[in-house]
Amino acid sequence: MSTTEVENYPGFPEGVTGPELMERMRRQALRWGAELYEEDVVSVDFSKRPFEIKSEDRTMRANAIILATGATAKRLRIPSEEKFWSKGISACAICDGASPAFAQKELAVVGGGDSACEEAIYLTKYASKVHLLVRGEEMRASKAMRDRVLDSSDVIVHYNTSVEDAAGNAQGFLESLKLVNTKTNESIPEPLKVAGMFYGIGHTPNTKFLDSQLGTDEDGFIIVSDHDKTSTSVEGVFSAGDVHDKEWRQAITAAGSGCQAAISTERYLQMNKLLKEVKMMDTKDAKEEIEAAKKKEAEAPKKKTHEPAIDADNFDIDRQKHQGQYALRKLYHESPRPLVVMYTSPTCGPCKRLKPMLSTVLDEYEKSIHYVEIDIAKDPEIAESAGIMGTPCVQVFKDKARVAVINGVKMKSEYRKIFSEQLIESSAA
Ligand code: NDP
């Protein structure tokens, strides 16, 4: 979930952030005995029973599956999009907006739906002004969202406006947008000077890995049955949330859909005599379980993801994982190992997904690679000098030269490949 503030989830009168809501749900699932694997599924085979699910790390078999893979933000694909991708153009204001490169600059958001409005409002925290570029006569967003935008003196709405292309500055970063009046189809002579452009133009469902084994519509959204809204074209495979829902797409509707899918799955397993009863934990056990999980989580960051190495007193070069600019400077100058730097920001949902995954991969290189995490909100000058315009961003350095940049969240294999390549080159040298 990349939404920052969720205002309409029942039970949270003051609202709740997307990452916090996810964390609470995770803990709740753990409390009830769920086993969680943070991995990318590479393929599924629905022709076998039990079904087969493959990730890079394991093959699993399941009598029933619930697909809840969500949807990914769409892009405009303007001619120079690749050139300025992560250099000013982004599909996630929530992840990238805090970048120092956008601070007190004019920014643009494309779209007129709830996502675009939410992004525009969010960006007013950082930008000097936000231009909302709406291709039609009006915004399609809900009245509440529209009103927030229209009431904000920091957002300027441009109706009947679309983006034709972008231009950059001498350093290769986005500087301006070439706009078109969609009513007359004529280019607008004056380019719009912005340091960032964020897309809020809808989503594409994450169904590619299904390899057409399931009925989807022309846009790739899973088709669910009318009677329970969760059964798919394959018996025993159910769908939940944005991967089939084009319309409601709220955290609460996705959660409701997940509940429907779980009940449908249970009924299916029961009817087919595949249900294995799991004894519910009694209250005492459940409490102990959640306390143990909390304790483990409290210890985990210290032990696994990083060690606080803030100053000369507690910096230890023999440790693999570090945090903050002091450690970065020391390791950059003194480490003989390849150095992996991960740039994160506090509101970035994908960063929370990447951290444990990257940490697992780094454990395989405990004695051969150094790692440091930089929070761009805490160390904006470091982020600025590294040219960070979005998080998560992983940069790999060797002998003080930057040898790789990986934006966003990729599969574990991609990180392994880059780390291993650097080590092979080091040993060959
Ligand atoms: P929508 O499909 O609702 O809106 C997409 C917007 O992008 C529309 O304004 C559309 O224009 C515009 N657009 C699409 N393609 C282009 C293009 N090529 N060039 C320019 N503009 C384009 O998607 P959203 O992601 O905004 O919302 C999806 C659902 O999620 C909605 O149901 C929404 O309510 C919900 N949502 C709720 C949130 C909340 O309440 N916190 C936050 C985010 C989403 P046009 O109108 O002309 O078609």
PDB file of C-alpha atoms in Angstrom, residues 134-427:
ATOM      1  CA  VAL A 134      -6.431  17.437 -15.723  1.00  0.00           C
ATOM      2  CA  ARG A 135      -7.070  16.322 -19.281  1.00  0.00           C
ATOM      3  CA  GLY A 136     -10.848  16.873 -19.159  1.00  0.00           C
ATOM      4  CA  GLU A 137     -13.280  19.632 -18.289  1.00  0.00           C
ATOM      5  CA  GLU A 138     -13.505  18.471 -14.699  1.00  0.00           C
ATOM      6  CA  MET A 139     -11.966  16.253 -12.063  1.00  0.00           C
ATOM      7  CA  ARG A 140     -13.361  12.780 -11.631  1.00  0.00           C
ATOM      8  CA  ALA A 141     -12.238  12.616  -7.982  1.00  0.00           C
ATOM      9  CA  SER A 142     -14.723  12.314  -5.110  1.00  0.00           C
ATOM     10  CA  LYS A 143     -16.194  15.592  -3.878  1.00  0.00           C
ATOM     11  CA  ALA A 144     -14.184  15.460  -0.632  1.00  0.00           C
ATOM     12  CA  MET A 145     -10.913  15.120  -2.531  1.00  0.00           C
ATOM     13  CA  ARG A 146     -11.858  17.718  -5.129  1.00  0.00           C
ATOM     14  CA  ASP A 147     -12.714  20.172  -2.396  1.00  0.00           C
ATOM     15  CA  ARG A 148      -9.386  19.628  -0.641  1.00  0.00           C
ATOM     16  CA  VAL A 149      -7.609  20.435  -3.889  1.00  0.00           C
ATOM     17  CA  LEU A 150      -9.764  23.425  -4.745  1.00  0.00           C
ATOM     18  CA  ASP A 151      -9.490  24.779  -1.205  1.00  0.00           C
ATOM     19  CA  SER A 152      -5.709  24.595  -1.226  1.00  0.00           C
ATOM     20  CA  SER A 153      -3.995  27.810  -2.230  1.00  0.00           C
ATOM     21  CA  ASP A 154      -0.886  25.754  -3.061  1.00  0.00           C
ATOM     22  CA  VAL A 155      -2.542  23.731  -5.851  1.00  0.00           C
ATOM     23  CA  ILE A 156      -3.273  25.214  -9.261  1.00  0.00           C
ATOM     24  CA  VAL A 157      -5.644  23.140 -11.387  1.00  0.00           C
ATOM     25  CA  HIS A 158      -5.144  23.254 -15.174  1.00  0.00           C
ATOM     26  CA  TYR A 159      -8.193  21.763 -16.914  1.00  0.00           C
ATOM     27  CA  ASN A 160      -8.153  20.519 -20.534  1.00  0.00           C
ATOM     28  CA  THR A 161      -4.420  20.050 -20.268  1.00  0.00           C
ATOM     29  CA  SER A 162      -2.228  17.084 -21.084  1.00  0.00           C
ATOM     30  CA  VAL A 163       1.521  16.527 -21.229  1.00  0.00           C
ATOM     31  CA  GLU A 164       3.193  16.118 -24.607  1.00  0.00           C
ATOM     32  CA  ASP A 165       6.818  15.828 -23.558  1.00  0.00           C
ATOM     33  CA  ALA A 166       9.436  16.954 -21.043  1.00  0.00           C
ATOM     34  CA  ALA A 167      12.735  18.825 -21.152  1.00  0.00           C
ATOM     35  CA  GLY A 168      15.682  18.790 -18.761  1.00  0.00           C
ATOM     36  CA  ASN A 169      18.477  20.945 -17.433  1.00  0.00           C
ATOM     37  CA  ALA A 170      22.207  20.602 -18.052  1.00  0.00           C
ATOM     38  CA  GLN A 171      22.490  18.005 -15.250  1.00  0.00           C
ATOM     39  CA  GLY A 172      19.890  15.814 -16.950  1.00  0.00           C
ATOM     40  CA  PHE A 173      17.068  16.504 -14.466  1.00  0.00           C
ATOM     41  CA  LEU A 174      13.521  17.452 -15.401  1.00  0.00           C
ATOM     42  CA  GLU A 175      13.085  21.189 -15.829  1.00  0.00           C
ATOM     43  CA  SER A 176       9.892  21.783 -17.794  1.00  0.00           C
ATOM     44  CA  LEU A 177       6.863  20.184 -19.439  1.00  0.00           C
ATOM     45  CA  LYS A 178       5.487  20.748 -22.888  1.00  0.00           C
ATOM     46  CA  LEU A 179       1.710  20.948 -22.542  1.00  0.00           C
ATOM     47  CA  VAL A 180      -1.205  20.577 -24.930  1.00  0.00           C
ATOM     48  CA  ASN A 181      -4.648  22.100 -24.769  1.00  0.00           C
ATOM     49  CA  THR A 182      -6.857  19.019 -25.170  1.00  0.00           C
ATOM     50  CA  LYS A 183      -9.810  21.097 -26.382  1.00  0.00           C
ATOM     51  CA  THR A 184      -8.013  22.691 -29.318  1.00  0.00           C
ATOM     52  CA  ASN A 185      -5.319  20.014 -29.603  1.00  0.00           C
ATOM     53  CA  GLU A 186      -2.775  22.810 -29.855  1.00  0.00           C
ATOM     54  CA  SER A 187       0.506  22.971 -27.984  1.00  0.00           C
ATOM     55  CA  ILE A 188       0.630  25.519 -25.189  1.00  0.00           C
ATOM     56  CA  PRO A 189       3.531  27.835 -26.161  1.00  0.00           C
ATOM     57  CA  GLU A 190       4.839  28.482 -22.650  1.00  0.00           C
ATOM     58  CA  PRO A 191       6.494  25.375 -21.099  1.00  0.00           C
ATOM     59  CA  LEU A 192       5.510  24.665 -17.512  1.00  0.00           C
ATOM     60  CA  LYS A 193       8.629  24.966 -15.352  1.00  0.00           C
ATOM     61  CA  VAL A 194       8.577  22.125 -12.836  1.00  0.00           C
ATOM     62  CA  ALA A 195      11.244  20.039 -11.109  1.00  0.00           C
ATOM     63  CA  GLY A 196       8.995  17.012 -10.778  1.00  0.00           C
ATOM     64  CA  MET A 197       6.039  15.373 -12.505  1.00  0.00           C
ATOM     65  CA  PHE A 198       4.029  12.634 -10.765  1.00  0.00           C
ATOM     66  CA  TYR A 199       1.512  10.353 -12.422  1.00  0.00           C
ATOM     67  CA  GLY A 200      -1.877   9.751 -10.848  1.00  0.00           C
ATOM     68  CA  ILE A 201      -3.624   8.297 -13.877  1.00  0.00           C
ATOM     69  CA  GLY A 202      -4.893   4.943 -12.682  1.00  0.00           C
ATOM     70  CA  HIS A 203      -3.479   1.475 -12.296  1.00  0.00           C
ATOM     71  CA  THR A 204      -2.664  -1.757 -14.140  1.00  0.00           C
ATOM     72  CA  PRO A 205      -3.449  -5.009 -12.267  1.00  0.00           C
ATOM     73  CA  ASN A 206      -0.517  -7.220 -11.289  1.00  0.00           C
ATOM     74  CA  THR A 207      -1.635 -10.352 -13.121  1.00  0.00           C
ATOM     75  CA  LYS A 208       1.166 -10.973 -15.613  1.00  0.00           C
ATOM     76  CA  PHE A 209       2.693 -13.807 -13.574  1.00  0.00           C
ATOM     77  CA  LEU A 210      -0.582 -15.736 -13.951  1.00  0.00           C
ATOM     78  CA  ASP A 211       0.359 -16.330 -17.584  1.00  0.00           C
ATOM     79  CA  SER A 212      -3.252 -16.304 -18.819  1.00  0.00           C
ATOM     80  CA  GLN A 213      -4.250 -19.292 -16.665  1.00  0.00           C
ATOM     81  CA  LEU A 214      -7.181 -17.317 -15.327  1.00  0.00           C
ATOM     82  CA  GLY A 215      -9.979 -15.297 -16.923  1.00  0.00           C
ATOM     83  CA  THR A 216      -9.167 -11.581 -17.019  1.00  0.00           C
ATOM     84  CA  ASP A 217     -10.756  -8.643 -18.825  1.00  0.00           C
ATOM     85  CA  GLU A 218      -9.085  -6.675 -21.621  1.00  0.00           C
ATOM     86  CA  ASP A 219      -7.151  -4.583 -19.082  1.00  0.00           C
ATOM     87  CA  GLY A 220      -5.861  -7.665 -17.224  1.00  0.00           C
ATOM     88  CA  PHE A 221      -8.184  -7.351 -14.183  1.00  0.00           C
ATOM     89  CA  ILE A 222      -9.264 -10.767 -12.864  1.00  0.00           C
ATOM     90  CA  ILE A 223     -12.882 -11.597 -13.643  1.00  0.00           C
ATOM     91  CA  VAL A 224     -14.752 -12.684 -10.514  1.00  0.00           C
ATOM     92  CA  SER A 225     -18.105 -14.417 -10.324  1.00  0.00           C
ATOM     93  CA  ASP A 226     -21.204 -12.316  -9.719  1.00  0.00           C
ATOM     94  CA  HIS A 227     -22.450 -14.476  -6.870  1.00  0.00           C
ATOM     95  CA  ASP A 228     -19.584 -14.083  -4.380  1.00  0.00           C
ATOM     96  CA  LYS A 229     -17.301 -11.508  -6.070  1.00  0.00           C
ATOM     97  CA  THR A 230     -14.212 -13.559  -5.225  1.00  0.00           C
ATOM     98  CA  SER A 231     -14.388 -16.853  -7.196  1.00  0.00           C
ATOM     99  CA  THR A 232     -12.364 -16.865 -10.408  1.00  0.00           C
ATOM    100  CA  SER A 233     -12.528 -18.982 -13.563  1.00  0.00           C
ATOM    101  CA  VAL A 234     -10.414 -21.662 -11.824  1.00  0.00           C
ATOM    102  CA  GLU A 235     -12.134 -23.544  -9.029  1.00  0.00           C
ATOM    103  CA  GLY A 236     -10.159 -23.123  -5.820  1.00  0.00           C
ATOM    104  CA  VAL A 237      -8.519 -19.845  -6.902  1.00  0.00           C
ATOM    105  CA  PHE A 238     -10.013 -16.705  -5.377  1.00  0.00           C
ATOM    106  CA  SER A 239      -9.331 -13.020  -5.851  1.00  0.00           C
ATOM    107  CA  ALA A 240      -9.260 -10.143  -3.364  1.00  0.00           C
ATOM    108  CA  GLY A 241      -8.925  -6.383  -3.719  1.00  0.00           C
ATOM    109  CA  ASP A 242      -7.497  -4.152  -6.444  1.00  0.00           C
ATOM    110  CA  VAL A 243      -6.359  -7.034  -8.653  1.00  0.00           C
ATOM    111  CA  HIS A 244      -9.997  -7.371  -9.730  1.00  0.00           C
ATOM    112  CA  ASP A 245     -11.590  -4.194  -8.407  1.00  0.00           C
ATOM    113  CA  LYS A 246     -11.529  -1.296 -10.849  1.00  0.00           C
ATOM    114  CA  GLU A 247     -14.042   0.798  -9.064  1.00  0.00           C
ATOM    115  CA  TRP A 248     -13.860   1.035  -5.278  1.00  0.00           C
ATOM    116  CA  ARG A 249     -10.153   0.500  -4.601  1.00  0.00           C
ATOM    117  CA  GLN A 250     -10.168   1.646  -0.983  1.00  0.00           C
ATOM    118  CA  ALA A 251      -8.199   0.010   1.821  1.00  0.00           C
ATOM    119  CA  ILE A 252     -11.510  -0.808   3.492  1.00  0.00           C
ATOM    120  CA  THR A 253     -13.113  -2.325   0.378  1.00  0.00           C
ATOM    121  CA  ALA A 254      -9.957  -4.349  -0.318  1.00  0.00           C
ATOM    122  CA  ALA A 255      -9.969  -5.591   3.287  1.00  0.00           C
ATOM    123  CA  GLY A 256     -13.663  -6.509   2.959  1.00  0.00           C
ATOM    124  CA  SER A 257     -12.914  -8.299  -0.288  1.00  0.00           C
ATOM    125  CA  GLY A 258     -10.092 -10.189   1.451  1.00  0.00           C
ATOM    126  CA  CYS A 259     -12.527 -11.306   4.142  1.00  0.00           C
ATOM    127  CA  GLN A 260     -15.025 -12.493   1.499  1.00  0.00           C
ATOM    128  CA  ALA A 261     -12.262 -14.390  -0.290  1.00  0.00           C
ATOM    129  CA  ALA A 262     -11.146 -16.038   2.956  1.00  0.00           C
ATOM    130  CA  ILE A 263     -14.687 -17.198   3.754  1.00  0.00           C
ATOM    131  CA  SER A 264     -15.209 -18.470   0.189  1.00  0.00           C
ATOM    132  CA  THR A 265     -11.891 -20.319   0.418  1.00  0.00           C
ATOM    133  CA  GLU A 266     -12.847 -21.930   3.709  1.00  0.00           C
ATOM    134  CA  ARG A 267     -16.190 -23.069   2.260  1.00  0.00           C
ATOM    135  CA  TYR A 268     -14.462 -24.464  -0.816  1.00  0.00           C
ATOM    136  CA  LEU A 269     -11.952 -26.411   1.288  1.00  0.00           C
ATOM    137  CA  GLN A 270     -14.709 -27.709   3.544  1.00  0.00           C
ATOM    138  CA  MET A 271     -16.918 -28.818   0.659  1.00  0.00           C
ATOM    139  CA  ASN A 272     -14.004 -30.639  -0.927  1.00  0.00           C
ATOM    140  CA  LYS A 273     -12.921 -32.197   2.366  1.00  0.00           C
ATOM    141  CA  LEU A 274      -9.588 -30.423   2.147  1.00  0.00           C
ATOM    142  CA  LEU A 275      -9.957 -28.318   5.240  1.00  0.00           C
ATOM    143  CA  LYS A 276      -7.438 -28.967   7.966  1.00  0.00           C
ATOM    144  CA  GLU A 277      -8.658 -27.718  11.317  1.00  0.00           C
ATOM    145  CA  VAL A 278      -6.157 -25.448  13.019  1.00  0.00           C
ATOM    146  CA  LYS A 279      -6.710 -25.250  16.733  1.00  0.00           C
ATOM    147  CA  MET A 280      -7.279 -21.638  17.685  1.00  0.00           C
ATOM    148  CA  MET A 281      -4.790 -20.268  20.126  1.00  0.00           C
ATOM    149  CA  ASP A 282      -6.425 -19.576  23.458  1.00  0.00           C
ATOM    150  CA  THR A 283      -6.272 -15.994  24.665  1.00  0.00           C
ATOM    151  CA  LYS A 284      -3.219 -16.623  26.819  1.00  0.00           C
ATOM    152  CA  ASP A 285      -1.264 -18.213  23.963  1.00  0.00           C
ATOM    153  CA  ALA A 286      -2.381 -15.459  21.575  1.00  0.00           C
ATOM    154  CA  LYS A 287      -1.165 -12.791  23.980  1.00  0.00           C
ATOM    155  CA  GLU A 288       2.154 -14.554  24.419  1.00  0.00           C
ATOM    156  CA  GLU A 289       2.460 -14.909  20.655  1.00  0.00           C
ATOM    157  CA  ILE A 290       1.904 -11.220  20.017  1.00  0.00           C
ATOM    158  CA  GLU A 291       4.260 -10.236  22.815  1.00  0.00           C
ATOM    159  CA  ALA A 292       6.920 -12.550  21.345  1.00  0.00           C
ATOM    160  CA  ALA A 293       6.338 -11.088  17.861  1.00  0.00           C
ATOM    161  CA  LYS A 294       6.617  -7.541  19.225  1.00  0.00           C
ATOM    162  CA  LYS A 295       9.825  -8.408  21.070  1.00  0.00           C
ATOM    163  CA  LYS A 296      11.255 -10.060  17.984  1.00  0.00           C
ATOM    164  CA  GLU A 297      10.407  -7.020  15.870  1.00  0.00           C
ATOM    165  CA  ALA A 298      11.933  -4.650  18.423  1.00  0.00           C
ATOM    166  CA  GLU A 299      15.145  -6.664  18.347  1.00  0.00           C
ATOM    167  CA  ALA A 300      15.146  -7.422  14.640  1.00  0.00           C
ATOM    168  CA  PRO A 301      16.194  -4.014  13.293  1.00  0.00           C
ATOM    169  CA  LYS A 302      19.135  -3.907  15.698  1.00  0.00           C
ATOM    170  CA  LYS A 303      20.208  -7.404  14.885  1.00  0.00           C
ATOM    171  CA  LYS A 304      19.271  -7.776  11.238  1.00  0.00           C
ATOM    172  CA  THR A 305      18.643  -4.669   9.211  1.00  0.00           C
ATOM    173  CA  HIS A 306      21.155  -2.194  10.547  1.00  0.00           C
ATOM    174  CA  GLU A 307      23.163  -1.153  13.536  1.00  0.00           C
ATOM    175  CA  PRO A 308      23.043   2.442  14.670  1.00  0.00           C
ATOM    176  CA  ALA A 309      26.519   3.742  13.784  1.00  0.00           C
ATOM    177  CA  ILE A 310      26.022   7.412  14.377  1.00  0.00           C
ATOM    178  CA  ASP A 311      29.424   8.649  15.454  1.00  0.00           C
ATOM    179  CA  ALA A 312      33.029   7.713  16.087  1.00  0.00           C
ATOM    180  CA  ASP A 313      32.141   6.164  19.455  1.00  0.00           C
ATOM    181  CA  ASN A 314      29.950   3.394  18.177  1.00  0.00           C
ATOM    182  CA  PHE A 315      31.038   2.933  14.567  1.00  0.00           C
ATOM    183  CA  ASP A 316      32.456  -0.542  13.979  1.00  0.00           C
ATOM    184  CA  ILE A 317      33.739  -1.294  10.484  1.00  0.00           C
ATOM    185  CA  ASP A 318      33.565  -5.032  11.130  1.00  0.00           C
ATOM    186  CA  ARG A 319      29.816  -4.842  11.273  1.00  0.00           C
ATOM    187  CA  GLN A 320      28.018  -5.310   7.962  1.00  0.00           C
ATOM    188  CA  LYS A 321      24.914  -3.136   8.371  1.00  0.00           C
ATOM    189  CA  HIS A 322      24.943   0.527   9.328  1.00  0.00           C
ATOM    190  CA  GLN A 323      22.789   3.607   9.276  1.00  0.00           C
ATOM    191  CA  GLY A 324      23.258   7.318   8.684  1.00  0.00           C
ATOM    192  CA  GLN A 325      25.701   9.724   7.107  1.00  0.00           C
ATOM    193  CA  TYR A 326      28.629   9.204   9.504  1.00  0.00           C
ATOM    194  CA  ALA A 327      28.751   5.507   8.634  1.00  0.00           C
ATOM    195  CA  LEU A 328      28.349   6.288   4.942  1.00  0.00           C
ATOM    196  CA  ARG A 329      31.335   8.642   4.938  1.00  0.00           C
ATOM    197  CA  LYS A 330      33.524   6.217   6.901  1.00  0.00           C
ATOM    198  CA  LEU A 331      32.625   3.244   4.752  1.00  0.00           C
ATOM    199  CA  TYR A 332      32.929   5.166   1.500  1.00  0.00           C
ATOM    200  CA  HIS A 333      36.503   6.145   2.351  1.00  0.00           C
ATOM    201  CA  GLU A 334      37.689   3.177   4.380  1.00  0.00           C
ATOM    202  CA  SER A 335      35.815   0.031   3.398  1.00  0.00           C
ATOM    203  CA  PRO A 336      37.682  -2.378   1.138  1.00  0.00           C
ATOM    204  CA  ARG A 337      34.360  -4.096   0.362  1.00  0.00           C
ATOM    205  CA  PRO A 338      31.671  -3.136  -2.171  1.00  0.00           C
ATOM    206  CA  LEU A 339      29.316  -0.728  -0.404  1.00  0.00           C
ATOM    207  CA  VAL A 340      25.528  -0.943  -0.765  1.00  0.00           C
ATOM    208  CA  VAL A 341      23.629   2.235   0.126  1.00  0.00           C
ATOM    209  CA  MET A 342      19.858   2.168   0.457  1.00  0.00           C
ATOM    210  CA  TYR A 343      18.006   5.505   0.442  1.00  0.00           C
ATOM    211  CA  THR A 344      14.634   5.410   2.173  1.00  0.00           C
ATOM    212  CA  SER A 345      12.016   7.867   3.370  1.00  0.00           C
ATOM    213  CA  PRO A 346       9.674   7.517   6.348  1.00  0.00           C
ATOM    214  CA  THR A 347       6.408   7.507   4.365  1.00  0.00           C
ATOM    215  CA  CYS A 348       7.586   5.144   1.643  1.00  0.00           C
ATOM    216  CA  GLY A 349       5.578   1.882   1.661  1.00  0.00           C
ATOM    217  CA  PRO A 350       7.822   0.104  -0.897  1.00  0.00           C
ATOM    218  CA  CYS A 351      10.856   0.910   1.326  1.00  0.00           C
ATOM    219  CA  LYS A 352       9.227  -1.099   4.102  1.00  0.00           C
ATOM    220  CA  ARG A 353       8.818  -4.003   1.672  1.00  0.00           C
ATOM    221  CA  LEU A 354      12.384  -3.787   0.402  1.00  0.00           C
ATOM    222  CA  LYS A 355      14.186  -3.497   3.757  1.00  0.00           C
ATOM    223  CA  PRO A 356      13.641  -7.050   5.074  1.00  0.00           C
ATOM    224  CA  MET A 357      14.091  -8.503   1.592  1.00  0.00           C
ATOM    225  CA  LEU A 358      17.396  -6.725   1.021  1.00  0.00           C
ATOM    226  CA  SER A 359      18.509  -7.597   4.519  1.00  0.00           C
ATOM    227  CA  THR A 360      17.981 -11.309   3.781  1.00  0.00           C
ATOM    228  CA  VAL A 361      20.042 -11.023   0.591  1.00  0.00           C
ATOM    229  CA  LEU A 362      22.788  -9.067   2.407  1.00  0.00           C
ATOM    230  CA  ASP A 363      23.018 -11.791   5.072  1.00  0.00           C
ATOM    231  CA  GLU A 364      24.422 -14.013   2.316  1.00  0.00           C
ATOM    232  CA  TYR A 365      27.293 -11.529   1.913  1.00  0.00           C
ATOM    233  CA  GLU A 366      27.896 -10.845   5.593  1.00  0.00           C
ATOM    234  CA  LYS A 367      31.677 -10.652   5.447  1.00  0.00           C
ATOM    235  CA  SER A 368      32.091  -9.367   1.922  1.00  0.00           C
ATOM    236  CA  ILE A 369      29.720  -6.409   1.492  1.00  0.00           C
ATOM    237  CA  HIS A 370      29.047  -3.330   3.609  1.00  0.00           C
ATOM    238  CA  TYR A 371      25.604  -1.773   3.834  1.00  0.00           C
ATOM    239  CA  VAL A 372      24.344   1.581   5.011  1.00  0.00           C
ATOM    240  CA  GLU A 373      20.819   2.951   5.095  1.00  0.00           C
ATOM    241  CA  ILE A 374      20.189   6.658   4.589  1.00  0.00           C
ATOM    242  CA  ASP A 375      16.852   8.188   5.541  1.00  0.00           C
ATOM    243  CA  ILE A 376      16.516  11.074   3.093  1.00  0.00           C
ATOM    244  CA  ALA A 377      14.375  13.032   5.552  1.00  0.00           C
ATOM    245  CA  LYS A 378      17.120  12.832   8.205  1.00  0.00           C
ATOM    246  CA  ASP A 379      20.061  13.319   5.830  1.00  0.00           C
ATOM    247  CA  PRO A 380      18.685  15.494   3.015  1.00  0.00           C
ATOM    248  CA  GLU A 381      22.082  16.904   2.020  1.00  0.00           C
ATOM    249  CA  ILE A 382      23.450  13.384   1.445  1.00  0.00           C
ATOM    250  CA  ALA A 383      20.398  12.502  -0.638  1.00  0.00           C
ATOM    251  CA  GLU A 384      20.803  15.699  -2.609  1.00  0.00           C
ATOM    252  CA  SER A 385      24.457  15.137  -3.379  1.00  0.00           C
ATOM    253  CA  ALA A 386      23.663  11.535  -4.402  1.00  0.00           C
ATOM    254  CA  GLY A 387      20.980  12.868  -6.792  1.00  0.00           C
ATOM    255  CA  ILE A 388      18.198  10.881  -5.090  1.00  0.00           C
ATOM    256  CA  MET A 389      14.791  11.744  -6.530  1.00  0.00           C
ATOM    257  CA  GLY A 390      12.878   8.735  -5.314  1.00  0.00           C
ATOM    258  CA  THR A 391      12.880   5.994  -2.720  1.00  0.00           C
ATOM    259  CA  PRO A 392      13.688   3.215  -2.318  1.00  0.00           C
ATOM    260  CA  CYS A 393      16.911   3.649  -4.245  1.00  0.00           C
ATOM    261  CA  VAL A 394      19.844   1.279  -3.859  1.00  0.00           C
ATOM    262  CA  GLN A 395      23.273   2.398  -5.016  1.00  0.00           C
ATOM    263  CA  VAL A 396      26.339   0.185  -5.106  1.00  0.00           C
ATOM    264  CA  PHE A 397      29.846   1.653  -4.793  1.00  0.00           C
ATOM    265  CA  LYS A 398      33.205   0.042  -5.369  1.00  0.00           C
ATOM    266  CA  ASP A 399      36.548   1.799  -4.929  1.00  0.00           C
ATOM    267  CA  LYS A 400      34.594   5.053  -4.475  1.00  0.00           C
ATOM    268  CA  ALA A 401      32.926   4.700  -7.872  1.00  0.00           C
ATOM    269  CA  ARG A 402      29.185   4.201  -8.229  1.00  0.00           C
ATOM    270  CA  VAL A 403      28.776   0.961 -10.153  1.00  0.00           C
ATOM    271  CA  ALA A 404      25.020   0.328  -9.968  1.00  0.00           C
ATOM    272  CA  VAL A 405      21.746   2.102  -9.212  1.00  0.00           C
ATOM    273  CA  ILE A 406      18.544   0.152  -8.595  1.00  0.00           C
ATOM    274  CA  ASN A 407      15.380   2.210  -8.254  1.00  0.00           C
ATOM    275  CA  GLY A 408      12.226   0.768  -6.664  1.00  0.00           C
ATOM    276  CA  VAL A 409      11.755  -2.783  -5.458  1.00  0.00           C
ATOM    277  CA  LYS A 410      13.164  -5.568  -7.595  1.00  0.00           C
ATOM    278  CA  MET A 411      13.360  -9.332  -7.214  1.00  0.00           C
ATOM    279  CA  LYS A 412      15.988 -10.696  -4.814  1.00  0.00           C
ATOM    280  CA  SER A 413      17.827 -12.275  -7.757  1.00  0.00           C
ATOM    281  CA  GLU A 414      18.489  -8.858  -9.262  1.00  0.00           C
ATOM    282  CA  TYR A 415      20.273  -7.648  -6.103  1.00  0.00           C
ATOM    283  CA  ARG A 416      22.147 -10.961  -5.783  1.00  0.00           C
ATOM    284  CA  LYS A 417      23.325 -10.718  -9.389  1.00  0.00           C
ATOM    285  CA  ILE A 418      24.718  -7.193  -8.938  1.00  0.00           C
ATOM    286  CA  PHE A 419      26.358  -7.951  -5.576  1.00  0.00           C
ATOM    287  CA  SER A 420      27.931 -11.163  -6.880  1.00  0.00           C
ATOM    288  CA  GLU A 421      29.210  -9.459 -10.029  1.00  0.00           C
ATOM    289  CA  GLN A 422      30.970  -6.853  -7.913  1.00  0.00           C
ATOM    290  CA  LEU A 423      32.560  -9.531  -5.740  1.00  0.00           C
ATOM    291  CA  ILE A 424      33.747 -11.538  -8.750  1.00  0.00           C
ATOM    292  CA  GLU A 425      35.301  -8.408 -10.227  1.00  0.00           C
ATOM    293  CA  SER A 426      36.931  -7.600  -6.861  1.00  0.00           C
ATOM    294  CA  SER A 427      38.524 -11.040  -6.587  1.00  0.00           C
TER     295      SER A 427
END
